[in-house]
């Protein structure tokens, strides 16, 4: 959880955020039923000024940055609390600000609408109060518009861990709002990708923590599992993969903060993080469940809650294969002569 220790983050704020979720994590670990937008948790978070953490004060926010937001994403993912903070603040809040939409106190989420007025797999759509929709009516024309949830035809759906991913159909006449630069679409995907990667890293760290605890407590043939060399190798691989994913994600976060999301190598940095975290999710899930055996998949043990979350989140805002292909394209385009400057920029 090294992002938490960033010198840019007030340690008191980080401690408060983790304490907040620690008190609520145990009650939200049932992944066998659809997840709901828990208003008790959300309203308490809002009371602390954290649901709009990165929004400007003039827009009702706390004017914090991505390092602080990373702490909140980590803390919620680490404790197994499922809330649409990334969608509400980091994505919808940002794009509404870019489009000059008014600041309102509402529960927001965001979706991308195609030419027929359909937005697929919108996170938490049925649970939101307002849908902020990105609509590209033609080349170079992007409109950001608000649609009340009641005015949309919503078909409920979920991802593999029960989080809402709904299909939304909206009459085209309602897709009227403020035009903005088409680059916001690329920016939104990059921001969403980084947010998911931070969540993946937190889930991997929690899986590591649960595995280390288990092998230290469980005995076999009169000694702890942690004393067996084969188990040590598996746990070491989990730790190494988790550390690599964190390092790549911290590098991407630092690049985004340093360049204020304008750096030429943002796609590359985020792609490296996505690739490292995505492949780490496979290794961590395989090894952790091999160590814990059947108990890791039972309702009584939370391990599968975090391994499944990591495997799910790694494929949102671009699949692992898509991000690997993106990295291949970037490296191929810069060629041998440009590769060193790319990785050391």
Coordinates of C-alpha atoms in Angstrom, one line a residue:
X1 CA 0.0 0.0 0.0
X2 CA 2.9 2.3 -0.8
X3 CA 0.8 5.0 -2.5
X4 CA -0.6 5.7 0.9
X5 CA 2.8 6.7 2.1
X6 CA 3.3 9.3 -0.6
X7 CA 4.9 12.5 0.7
X8 CA 2.2 14.4 -1.2
X9 CA -0.6 12.9 1.0
X10 CA -1.3 14.3 4.4
X11 CA -0.7 11.3 6.7
X12 CA -3.6 12.3 8.9
X13 CA -5.9 12.2 5.9
X14 CA -4.7 8.8 4.8
X15 CA -5.1 7.4 8.4
X16 CA -8.6 8.9 8.5
X17 CA -9.6 7.3 5.2
X18 CA -8.3 3.9 6.1
X19 CA -10.0 4.0 9.5
X20 CA -13.2 4.9 7.9
X21 CA -13.2 1.9 5.7
X22 CA -11.8 -0.4 8.3
X23 CA -15.0 0.1 10.4
X24 CA -17.2 -0.9 7.4
X25 CA -15.3 -3.5 5.4
X26 CA -16.5 -6.7 7.1
X27 CA -20.2 -5.9 6.3
X28 CA -19.6 -5.7 2.5
X29 CA -17.9 -9.0 1.6
X30 CA -20.9 -11.0 0.2
X31 CA -20.0 -11.3 -3.4
X32 CA -22.8 -13.9 -4.1
X33 CA -25.5 -11.3 -4.6
X34 CA -25.6 -8.0 -6.6
X35 CA -23.9 -5.1 -5.0
X36 CA -26.0 -2.0 -4.2
X37 CA -24.9 1.6 -3.8
X38 CA -24.7 1.6 0.0
X39 CA -26.1 5.0 1.0
X40 CA -25.2 4.7 4.6
X41 CA -21.5 4.4 3.7
X42 CA -21.8 6.9 0.9
X43 CA -23.5 9.6 3.0
X44 CA -21.0 9.1 5.8
X45 CA -18.2 9.5 3.3
X46 CA -19.9 12.6 1.9
X47 CA -20.2 14.0 5.4
X48 CA -16.4 13.9 5.5
X49 CA -16.1 15.7 2.2
X50 CA -14.6 12.7 0.5
X51 CA -17.1 11.8 -2.2
X52 CA -16.0 14.9 -4.2
X53 CA -12.4 14.8 -3.0
X54 CA -10.8 16.1 -6.2
X55 CA -13.4 18.7 -7.1
X56 CA -12.6 22.3 -6.7
X57 CA -14.0 24.1 -3.6
X58 CA -16.2 26.3 -5.9
X59 CA -17.8 23.0 -7.1
X60 CA -18.4 21.7 -3.6
X61 CA -15.2 19.6 -3.4
X62 CA -12.1 19.4 -1.3
X63 CA -9.6 20.4 -4.0
X64 CA -7.4 17.4 -3.4
X65 CA -5.5 15.6 -6.1
X66 CA -5.0 12.1 -7.5
X67 CA -2.5 11.0 -4.7
X68 CA -5.3 11.5 -2.2
X69 CA -7.8 9.9 -4.5
X70 CA -5.5 6.9 -4.8
X71 CA -5.6 6.5 -1.0
X72 CA -9.4 6.4 -1.1
X73 CA -9.4 3.9 -3.9
X74 CA -6.9 1.7 -2.2
X75 CA -8.6 1.8 1.2
X76 CA -12.0 0.9 -0.2
X77 CA -10.7 -1.9 -2.3
X78 CA -8.4 -3.2 0.5
X79 CA -11.4 -3.5 2.9
X80 CA -13.8 -4.9 0.3
X81 CA -16.1 -1.9 0.3
X82 CA -17.7 -1.5 -3.2
X83 CA -18.6 2.1 -3.9
X84 CA -18.5 4.1 -7.2
X85 CA -16.1 6.7 -6.0
X86 CA -14.0 6.6 -9.2
X87 CA -17.0 7.0 -11.4
X88 CA -18.6 9.8 -9.4
X89 CA -15.6 12.0 -8.6
X90 CA -12.6 11.1 -10.7
X91 CA -14.5 10.6 -14.0
X92 CA -17.9 12.3 -13.9
X93 CA -16.7 15.2 -11.8
X94 CA -13.8 15.8 -14.1
X95 CA -15.7 15.6 -17.3
X96 CA -18.5 17.8 -16.0
X97 CA -15.9 20.4 -15.1
X98 CA -14.4 20.2 -18.6
X99 CA -17.8 20.7 -20.2
X100 CA -18.9 23.5 -17.8
X101 CA -21.9 21.6 -16.5
X102 CA -23.2 23.0 -13.2
X103 CA -22.2 21.6 -9.9
X104 CA -25.1 19.8 -8.2
X105 CA -25.4 17.6 -5.2
X106 CA -26.3 14.2 -6.7
X107 CA -25.1 10.7 -7.2
X108 CA -23.4 10.6 -10.6
X109 CA -22.0 8.0 -12.9
X110 CA -20.8 8.2 -16.5
X111 CA -21.3 6.3 -19.7
X112 CA -20.4 6.5 -23.4
X113 CA -23.3 6.7 -25.8
X114 CA -23.2 5.3 -29.3
X115 CA -25.0 6.8 -32.3
X116 CA -28.2 5.0 -31.5
X117 CA -28.5 6.3 -28.0
X118 CA -27.2 3.2 -26.2
X119 CA -24.6 3.1 -23.5
X120 CA -23.4 -0.3 -22.6
X121 CA -22.2 -1.6 -19.2
X122 CA -22.5 1.8 -17.4
X123 CA -21.2 1.4 -13.8
X124 CA -24.0 1.8 -11.2
X125 CA -26.4 3.4 -13.7
X126 CA -29.6 2.2 -12.0
X127 CA -28.3 3.3 -8.6
X128 CA -27.3 6.8 -9.7
X129 CA -29.5 9.9 -9.6
X130 CA -28.0 11.5 -12.7
X131 CA -26.3 9.9 -15.7
X132 CA -23.6 12.1 -17.3
X133 CA -23.3 10.8 -20.8
X134 CA -20.6 11.3 -23.4
X135 CA -22.1 11.4 -26.8
X136 CA -20.2 11.7 -30.1
X137 CA -22.7 12.6 -32.7
X138 CA -20.1 12.9 -35.4
X139 CA -16.4 13.4 -36.1
X140 CA -14.9 16.1 -33.8
X141 CA -18.2 16.7 -32.1
X142 CA -18.5 15.4 -28.5
X143 CA -21.4 16.4 -26.2
X144 CA -21.6 16.0 -22.5
X145 CA -25.1 15.9 -21.2
X146 CA -27.1 15.0 -18.1
X147 CA -30.0 12.6 -18.2
X148 CA -32.1 11.8 -15.1
X149 CA -32.1 8.1 -14.3
X150 CA -35.9 8.1 -14.5
X151 CA -35.7 9.3 -18.1
X152 CA -33.5 6.4 -19.3
X153 CA -34.4 2.8 -20.1
X154 CA -32.0 0.8 -17.9
X155 CA -31.4 -2.9 -18.3
X156 CA -29.6 -4.1 -15.1
X157 CA -26.4 -6.1 -15.4
X158 CA -23.4 -6.9 -13.3
X159 CA -19.7 -7.7 -13.6
X160 CA -18.4 -11.0 -12.3
X161 CA -18.2 -9.6 -8.7
X162 CA -21.7 -8.3 -8.6
X163 CA -21.0 -4.6 -9.2
X164 CA -23.7 -3.0 -11.4
X165 CA -22.8 -2.7 -15.1
X166 CA -26.1 -1.6 -16.7
X167 CA -27.1 -1.0 -20.3
X168 CA -28.7 2.4 -20.8
X169 CA -31.0 3.5 -23.7
X170 CA -31.7 7.2 -24.0
X171 CA -33.9 9.0 -26.6
X172 CA -31.6 11.0 -28.9
X173 CA -33.6 14.2 -28.3
X174 CA -32.4 14.1 -24.6
X175 CA -28.7 14.0 -25.6
X176 CA -28.3 17.7 -25.6
X177 CA -25.7 19.4 -23.5
X178 CA -22.4 21.2 -23.7
X179 CA -19.9 20.5 -26.5
X180 CA -16.3 19.8 -25.5
X181 CA -13.0 18.8 -27.0
X182 CA -13.1 15.2 -28.3
X183 CA -9.8 14.5 -26.4
X184 CA -11.9 14.1 -23.3
X185 CA -12.9 10.6 -24.5
X186 CA -9.2 9.5 -24.5
X187 CA -8.6 11.3 -21.2
X188 CA -11.6 9.6 -19.6
X189 CA -10.4 6.1 -20.6
X190 CA -6.9 6.8 -19.3
X191 CA -8.3 8.1 -16.0
X192 CA -10.6 5.2 -15.6
X193 CA -7.8 2.8 -16.5
X194 CA -5.5 4.2 -13.8
X195 CA -8.3 4.2 -11.2
X196 CA -9.0 0.5 -11.9
X197 CA -5.3 -0.3 -11.8
X198 CA -5.0 1.2 -8.3
X199 CA -7.9 -0.9 -7.2
X200 CA -6.3 -4.0 -8.7
X201 CA -3.1 -3.4 -6.8
X202 CA -5.0 -3.0 -3.5
X203 CA -6.8 -6.2 -4.1
X204 CA -3.5 -8.0 -4.8
X205 CA -2.0 -6.6 -1.7
X206 CA -4.9 -7.8 0.4
X207 CA -4.7 -11.3 -1.2
X208 CA -1.0 -11.3 -0.2
X209 CA -1.9 -10.2 3.3
X210 CA -4.5 -13.0 3.7
X211 CA -2.1 -15.6 2.3
X212 CA 0.7 -14.6 4.7
X213 CA -1.6 -14.7 7.6
X214 CA -2.9 -18.1 6.6
X215 CA 0.4 -19.8 6.2
X216 CA 1.6 -18.4 9.5
X217 CA -1.4 -19.7 11.4
X218 CA -2.1 -23.0 9.7
X219 CA -0.1 -26.1 10.7
X220 CA 0.6 -29.3 8.8
X221 CA 2.6 -32.2 10.0
X222 CA 3.3 -30.4 13.2
X223 CA 4.7 -27.1 11.8
X224 CA 3.4 -24.0 10.2
X225 CA 2.8 -24.0 6.4
X226 CA 5.2 -21.0 6.2
X227 CA 8.1 -23.4 7.0
X228 CA 7.6 -25.5 3.9
X229 CA 9.8 -24.4 1.0
X230 CA 7.2 -25.0 -1.7
X231 CA 4.8 -22.7 0.2
X232 CA 7.5 -20.1 0.6
X233 CA 8.1 -20.1 -3.1
X234 CA 4.5 -19.5 -3.9
X235 CA 4.2 -16.7 -1.3
X236 CA 7.4 -15.1 -2.6
X237 CA 5.9 -15.1 -6.1
X238 CA 2.7 -13.4 -4.9
X239 CA 4.8 -10.8 -3.1
X240 CA 7.0 -10.1 -6.1
X241 CA 4.1 -9.9 -8.6
X242 CA 2.2 -7.5 -6.2
X243 CA 5.3 -5.3 -5.8
X244 CA 5.9 -5.1 -9.5
X245 CA 2.3 -4.1 -10.1
X246 CA 2.5 -1.4 -7.4
X247 CA 5.8 0.0 -8.7
X248 CA 4.4 0.3 -12.2
X249 CA 1.2 1.9 -10.9
X250 CA 3.0 4.4 -8.7
X251 CA 5.2 5.3 -11.7
X252 CA 2.1 5.9 -13.8
X253 CA 0.4 7.9 -11.1
X254 CA 3.5 10.0 -10.6
X255 CA 3.7 10.8 -14.3
X256 CA 0.0 11.8 -14.4
X257 CA 0.5 14.1 -11.4
X258 CA 3.8 15.6 -12.6
X259 CA 2.4 16.4 -16.0
X260 CA -1.1 17.2 -14.9
X261 CA -2.4 14.6 -17.3
X262 CA -0.7 16.3 -20.3
X263 CA 2.5 14.2 -20.7
X264 CA 3.3 12.6 -24.0
X265 CA 4.0 9.2 -22.5
X266 CA 0.9 8.9 -20.3
X267 CA -0.6 6.2 -22.4
X268 CA 2.6 4.2 -22.2
X269 CA 3.0 4.7 -18.5
X270 CA -0.6 3.7 -17.8
X271 CA -0.3 0.8 -20.3
X272 CA 2.7 -0.6 -18.4
X273 CA 0.8 -0.4 -15.1
X274 CA -2.2 -2.1 -16.6
X275 CA -0.2 -4.8 -18.1
X276 CA 1.9 -5.5 -15.0
X277 CA -1.1 -5.4 -12.7
X278 CA -3.2 -7.5 -15.1
X279 CA -0.7 -10.3 -15.4
X280 CA 0.1 -10.1 -11.7
X281 CA -3.6 -10.8 -11.0
X282 CA -3.4 -14.2 -12.7
X283 CA -0.2 -15.2 -10.8
X284 CA -1.5 -14.0 -7.5
X285 CA -4.9 -15.6 -7.9
X286 CA -3.3 -18.9 -8.9
X287 CA -0.7 -19.1 -6.2
X288 CA -2.9 -17.8 -3.4
X289 CA -5.7 -20.3 -4.1
X290 CA -3.1 -23.1 -4.4
X291 CA -1.8 -22.2 -1.0
X292 CA -5.2 -22.0 0.7
X293 CA -6.8 -24.8 -1.2
X294 CA -10.6 -25.1 -1.1
X295 CA -11.1 -22.8 1.9
X296 CA -10.1 -19.8 -0.2
X297 CA -13.3 -20.3 -2.3
X298 CA -15.7 -20.6 0.6
X299 CA -18.1 -18.0 2.0
X300 CA -16.2 -18.2 5.3
X301 CA -12.9 -16.9 3.8
X302 CA -12.6 -13.6 2.0
X303 CA -9.7 -14.5 -0.3
X304 CA -11.8 -15.1 -3.4
X305 CA -13.5 -11.7 -2.9
X306 CA -10.1 -10.0 -3.6
X307 CA -8.7 -12.3 -6.3
X308 CA -12.0 -12.2 -8.2
X309 CA -12.0 -8.4 -7.9
X310 CA -8.5 -8.1 -9.3
X311 CA -9.3 -10.4 -12.2
X312 CA -12.5 -8.4 -12.9
X313 CA -11.2 -4.9 -12.6
X314 CA -8.2 -5.6 -14.9
X315 CA -10.5 -6.0 -17.8
X316 CA -12.5 -2.7 -17.4
X317 CA -11.5 0.4 -19.4
X318 CA -9.7 -1.9 -21.7
X319 CA -9.0 -5.6 -21.4
X320 CA -5.5 -7.0 -20.5
X321 CA -5.1 -8.1 -24.1
X322 CA -6.0 -4.6 -25.4
X323 CA -3.5 -3.0 -23.2
X324 CA -0.8 -5.5 -24.1
X325 CA -1.6 -4.7 -27.8
X326 CA -1.4 -0.9 -27.0
X327 CA 2.1 -1.3 -25.5
X328 CA 3.2 -3.3 -28.5
X329 CA 1.9 -0.6 -30.8
X330 CA 3.6 2.2 -28.9
X331 CA 7.0 0.4 -28.7
X332 CA 6.9 -0.6 -32.3
X333 CA 6.1 3.0 -33.4
X334 CA 9.0 4.5 -31.5
X335 CA 11.4 1.9 -32.8
X336 CA 14.8 0.9 -31.4
X337 CA 16.2 4.4 -31.3
X338 CA 13.3 5.9 -29.4
X339 CA 12.7 3.1 -26.9
X340 CA 15.3 4.1 -24.4
X341 CA 14.0 7.7 -24.2
X342 CA 10.4 6.3 -23.8
X343 CA 11.2 4.2 -20.8
X344 CA 13.4 6.7 -19.1
X345 CA 11.3 9.8 -19.8

